[in-house]
One Martini backbone bead per residue (centre of mass of N, CA, C, O) as a GRO file, in nm:
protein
  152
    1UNK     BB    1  -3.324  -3.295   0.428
    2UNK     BB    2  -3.340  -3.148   0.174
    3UNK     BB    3  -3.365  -2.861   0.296
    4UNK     BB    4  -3.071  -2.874   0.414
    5UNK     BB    5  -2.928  -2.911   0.130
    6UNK     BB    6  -3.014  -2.628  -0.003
    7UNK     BB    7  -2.904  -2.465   0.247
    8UNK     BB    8  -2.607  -2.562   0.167
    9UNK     BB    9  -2.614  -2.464  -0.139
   10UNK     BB   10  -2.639  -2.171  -0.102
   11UNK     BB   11  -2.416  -2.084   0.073
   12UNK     BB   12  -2.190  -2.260  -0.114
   13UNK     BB   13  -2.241  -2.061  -0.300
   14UNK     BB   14  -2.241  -1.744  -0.238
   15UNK     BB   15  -1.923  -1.790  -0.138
   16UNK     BB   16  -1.831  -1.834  -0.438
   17UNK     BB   17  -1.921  -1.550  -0.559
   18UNK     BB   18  -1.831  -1.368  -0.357
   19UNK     BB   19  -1.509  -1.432  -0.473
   20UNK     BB   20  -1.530  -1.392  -0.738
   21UNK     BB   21  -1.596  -1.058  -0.667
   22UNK     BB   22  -1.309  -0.968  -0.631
   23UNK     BB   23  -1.177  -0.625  -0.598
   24UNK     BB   24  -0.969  -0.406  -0.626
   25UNK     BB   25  -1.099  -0.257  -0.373
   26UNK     BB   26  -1.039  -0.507  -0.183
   27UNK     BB   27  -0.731  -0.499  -0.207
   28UNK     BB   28  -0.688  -0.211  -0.114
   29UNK     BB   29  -0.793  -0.223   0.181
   30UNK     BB   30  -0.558  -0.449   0.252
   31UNK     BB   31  -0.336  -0.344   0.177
   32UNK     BB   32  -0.040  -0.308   0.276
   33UNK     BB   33   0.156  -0.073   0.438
   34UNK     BB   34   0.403  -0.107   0.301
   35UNK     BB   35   0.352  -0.053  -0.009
   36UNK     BB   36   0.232   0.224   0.169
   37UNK     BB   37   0.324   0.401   0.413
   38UNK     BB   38   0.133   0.697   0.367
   39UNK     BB   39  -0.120   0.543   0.315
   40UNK     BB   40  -0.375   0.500   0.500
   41UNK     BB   41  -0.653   0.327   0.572
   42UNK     BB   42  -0.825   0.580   0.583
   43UNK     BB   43  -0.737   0.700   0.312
   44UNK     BB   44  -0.795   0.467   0.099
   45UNK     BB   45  -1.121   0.445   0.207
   46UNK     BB   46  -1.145   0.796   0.120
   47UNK     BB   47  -1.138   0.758  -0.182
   48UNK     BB   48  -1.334   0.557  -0.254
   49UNK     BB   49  -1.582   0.756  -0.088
   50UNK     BB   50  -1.512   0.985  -0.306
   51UNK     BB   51  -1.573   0.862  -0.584
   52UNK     BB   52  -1.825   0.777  -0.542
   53UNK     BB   53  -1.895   1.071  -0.467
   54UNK     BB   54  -1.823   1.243  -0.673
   55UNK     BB   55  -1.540   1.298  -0.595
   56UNK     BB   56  -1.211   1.450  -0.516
   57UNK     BB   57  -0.967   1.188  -0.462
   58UNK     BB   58  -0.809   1.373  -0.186
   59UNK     BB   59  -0.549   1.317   0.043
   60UNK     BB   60  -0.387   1.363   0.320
   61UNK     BB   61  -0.096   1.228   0.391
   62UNK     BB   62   0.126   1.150   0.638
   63UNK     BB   63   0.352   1.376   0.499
   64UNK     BB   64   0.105   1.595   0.404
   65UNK     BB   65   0.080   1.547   0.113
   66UNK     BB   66  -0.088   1.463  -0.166
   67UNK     BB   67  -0.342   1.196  -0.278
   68UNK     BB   68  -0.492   1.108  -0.621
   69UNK     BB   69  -0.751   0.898  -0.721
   70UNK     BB   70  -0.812   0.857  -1.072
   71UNK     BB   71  -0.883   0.531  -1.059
   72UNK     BB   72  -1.187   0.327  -1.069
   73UNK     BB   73  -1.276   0.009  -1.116
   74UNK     BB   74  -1.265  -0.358  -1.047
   75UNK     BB   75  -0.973  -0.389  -1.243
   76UNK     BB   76  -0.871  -0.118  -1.142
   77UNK     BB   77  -0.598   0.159  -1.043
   78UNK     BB   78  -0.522   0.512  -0.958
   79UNK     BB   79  -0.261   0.689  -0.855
   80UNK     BB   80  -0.123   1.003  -0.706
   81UNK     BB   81   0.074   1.058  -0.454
   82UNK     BB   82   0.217   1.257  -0.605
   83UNK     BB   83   0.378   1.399  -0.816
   84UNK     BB   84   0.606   1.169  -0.901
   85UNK     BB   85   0.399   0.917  -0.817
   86UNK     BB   86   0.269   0.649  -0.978
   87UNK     BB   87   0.023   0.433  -0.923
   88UNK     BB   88  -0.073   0.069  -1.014
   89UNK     BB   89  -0.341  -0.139  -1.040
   90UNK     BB   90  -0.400  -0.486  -1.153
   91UNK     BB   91  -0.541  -0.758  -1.294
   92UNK     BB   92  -0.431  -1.095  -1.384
   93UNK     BB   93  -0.475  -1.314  -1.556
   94UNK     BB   94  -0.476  -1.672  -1.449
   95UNK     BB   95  -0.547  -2.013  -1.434
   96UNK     BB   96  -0.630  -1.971  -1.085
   97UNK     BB   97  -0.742  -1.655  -1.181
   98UNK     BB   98  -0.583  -1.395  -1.008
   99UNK     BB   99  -0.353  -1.136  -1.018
  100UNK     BB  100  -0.155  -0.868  -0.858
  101UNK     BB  101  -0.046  -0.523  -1.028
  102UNK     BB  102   0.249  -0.355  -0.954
  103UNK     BB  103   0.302  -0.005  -0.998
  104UNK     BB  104   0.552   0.185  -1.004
  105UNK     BB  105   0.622   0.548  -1.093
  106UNK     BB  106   0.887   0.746  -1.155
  107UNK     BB  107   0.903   1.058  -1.197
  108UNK     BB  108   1.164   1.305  -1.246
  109UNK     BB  109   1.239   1.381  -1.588
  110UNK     BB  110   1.242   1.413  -1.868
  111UNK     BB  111   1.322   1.086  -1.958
  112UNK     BB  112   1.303   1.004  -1.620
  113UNK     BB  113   1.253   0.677  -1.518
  114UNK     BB  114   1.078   0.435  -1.287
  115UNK     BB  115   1.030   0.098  -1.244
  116UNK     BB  116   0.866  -0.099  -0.985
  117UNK     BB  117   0.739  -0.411  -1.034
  118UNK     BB  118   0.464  -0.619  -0.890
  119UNK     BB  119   0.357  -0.947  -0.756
  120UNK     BB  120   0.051  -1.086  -0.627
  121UNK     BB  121  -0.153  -1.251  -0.459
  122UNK     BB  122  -0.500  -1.166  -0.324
  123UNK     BB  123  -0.326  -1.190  -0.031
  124UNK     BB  124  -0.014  -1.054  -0.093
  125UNK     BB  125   0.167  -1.266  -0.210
  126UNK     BB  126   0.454  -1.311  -0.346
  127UNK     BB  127   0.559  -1.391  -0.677
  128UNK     BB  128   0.814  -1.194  -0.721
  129UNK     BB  129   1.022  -1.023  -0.761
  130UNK     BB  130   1.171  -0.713  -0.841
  131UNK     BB  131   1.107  -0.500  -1.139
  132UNK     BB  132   1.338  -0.271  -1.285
  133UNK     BB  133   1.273   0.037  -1.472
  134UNK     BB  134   1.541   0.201  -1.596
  135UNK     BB  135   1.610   0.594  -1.716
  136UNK     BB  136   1.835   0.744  -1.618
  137UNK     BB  137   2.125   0.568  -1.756
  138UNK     BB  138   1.980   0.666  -2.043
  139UNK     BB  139   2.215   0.928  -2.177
  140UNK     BB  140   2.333   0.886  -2.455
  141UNK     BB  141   2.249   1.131  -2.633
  142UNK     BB  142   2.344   1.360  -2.479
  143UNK     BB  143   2.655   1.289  -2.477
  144UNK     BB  144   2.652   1.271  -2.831
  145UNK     BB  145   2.549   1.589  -2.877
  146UNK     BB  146   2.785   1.689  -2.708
  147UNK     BB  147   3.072   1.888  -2.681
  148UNK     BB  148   3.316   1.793  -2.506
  149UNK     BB  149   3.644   1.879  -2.285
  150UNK     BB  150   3.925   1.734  -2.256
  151UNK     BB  151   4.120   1.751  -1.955
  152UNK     BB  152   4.474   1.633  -1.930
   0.00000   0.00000   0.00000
């Protein structure tokens, strides 16, 4: 009985152990394709295995054109999908745990970005509307610093 006992102690610590050990690239594995769209899971499976080999993790997207992940941590990394987009994902704590924080950021042109923000819990489902940050339509300097001529 005891034997029985200990065997089912190791099983659920073990079991415990592993959850714990969940890491942003266990995350990104599994992220939905909605989330990226052109990146599938072979693309992304090849990011990190080309990373762990120091290899340049670069892979050709749905849509023909490179797509490179630039860091994998633990708990963050980040992706270059393409020139103007670049994704950041990490871990926040949180009391429950860790929630996953997604950043979208679109460079358009020099001061002018977009910031998409989501959260979701470890299994994807989301936690927040989306929060966006955008410097687009504050070109208030340039406005103000440029002489206009109003033709009436």
């Amino acid at each position: 009985m005891k034997k029985i006992l200990i065997v089912i102690f190791l099983i659920v610590s073990l079991g415990i152990s592993a959850q714990s050990k969940f890491t942003i690239r266990d995350a990104f594995k599994v992220m939905p394709d909605s989330l990226i769209p052109y990146l599938s899971v072979n693309n992304r499976l090849d990011m990190i295995d080309f990373l762990d080999a120091k290899m340049k993790a670069e892979v050709t997207n749905l849509l023909d054109g490179k797509s490179e992940m630039l860091v994998l941590t633990d708990d963050s990394l980040s992706i270059r999908l393409n020139p103007v987009v670049l994704l950041n994902m990490w871990f926040e704590p949180v009391d429950t745990g860790k929630i996953i924080c997604l950043w979208k950021v679109y460079n358009l042109r020099e001061k002018q970005s977009l910031t998409v923000e989501e959260l979701f819990t470890t299994d994807w489902k989301p936690l927040s509307k989306r929060k966006i940050d955008s410097t687009l339509l504050r070109r208030d300097e340039d406005v103000v610093s440029r002489d206009y001529e109003v033709q009436l």
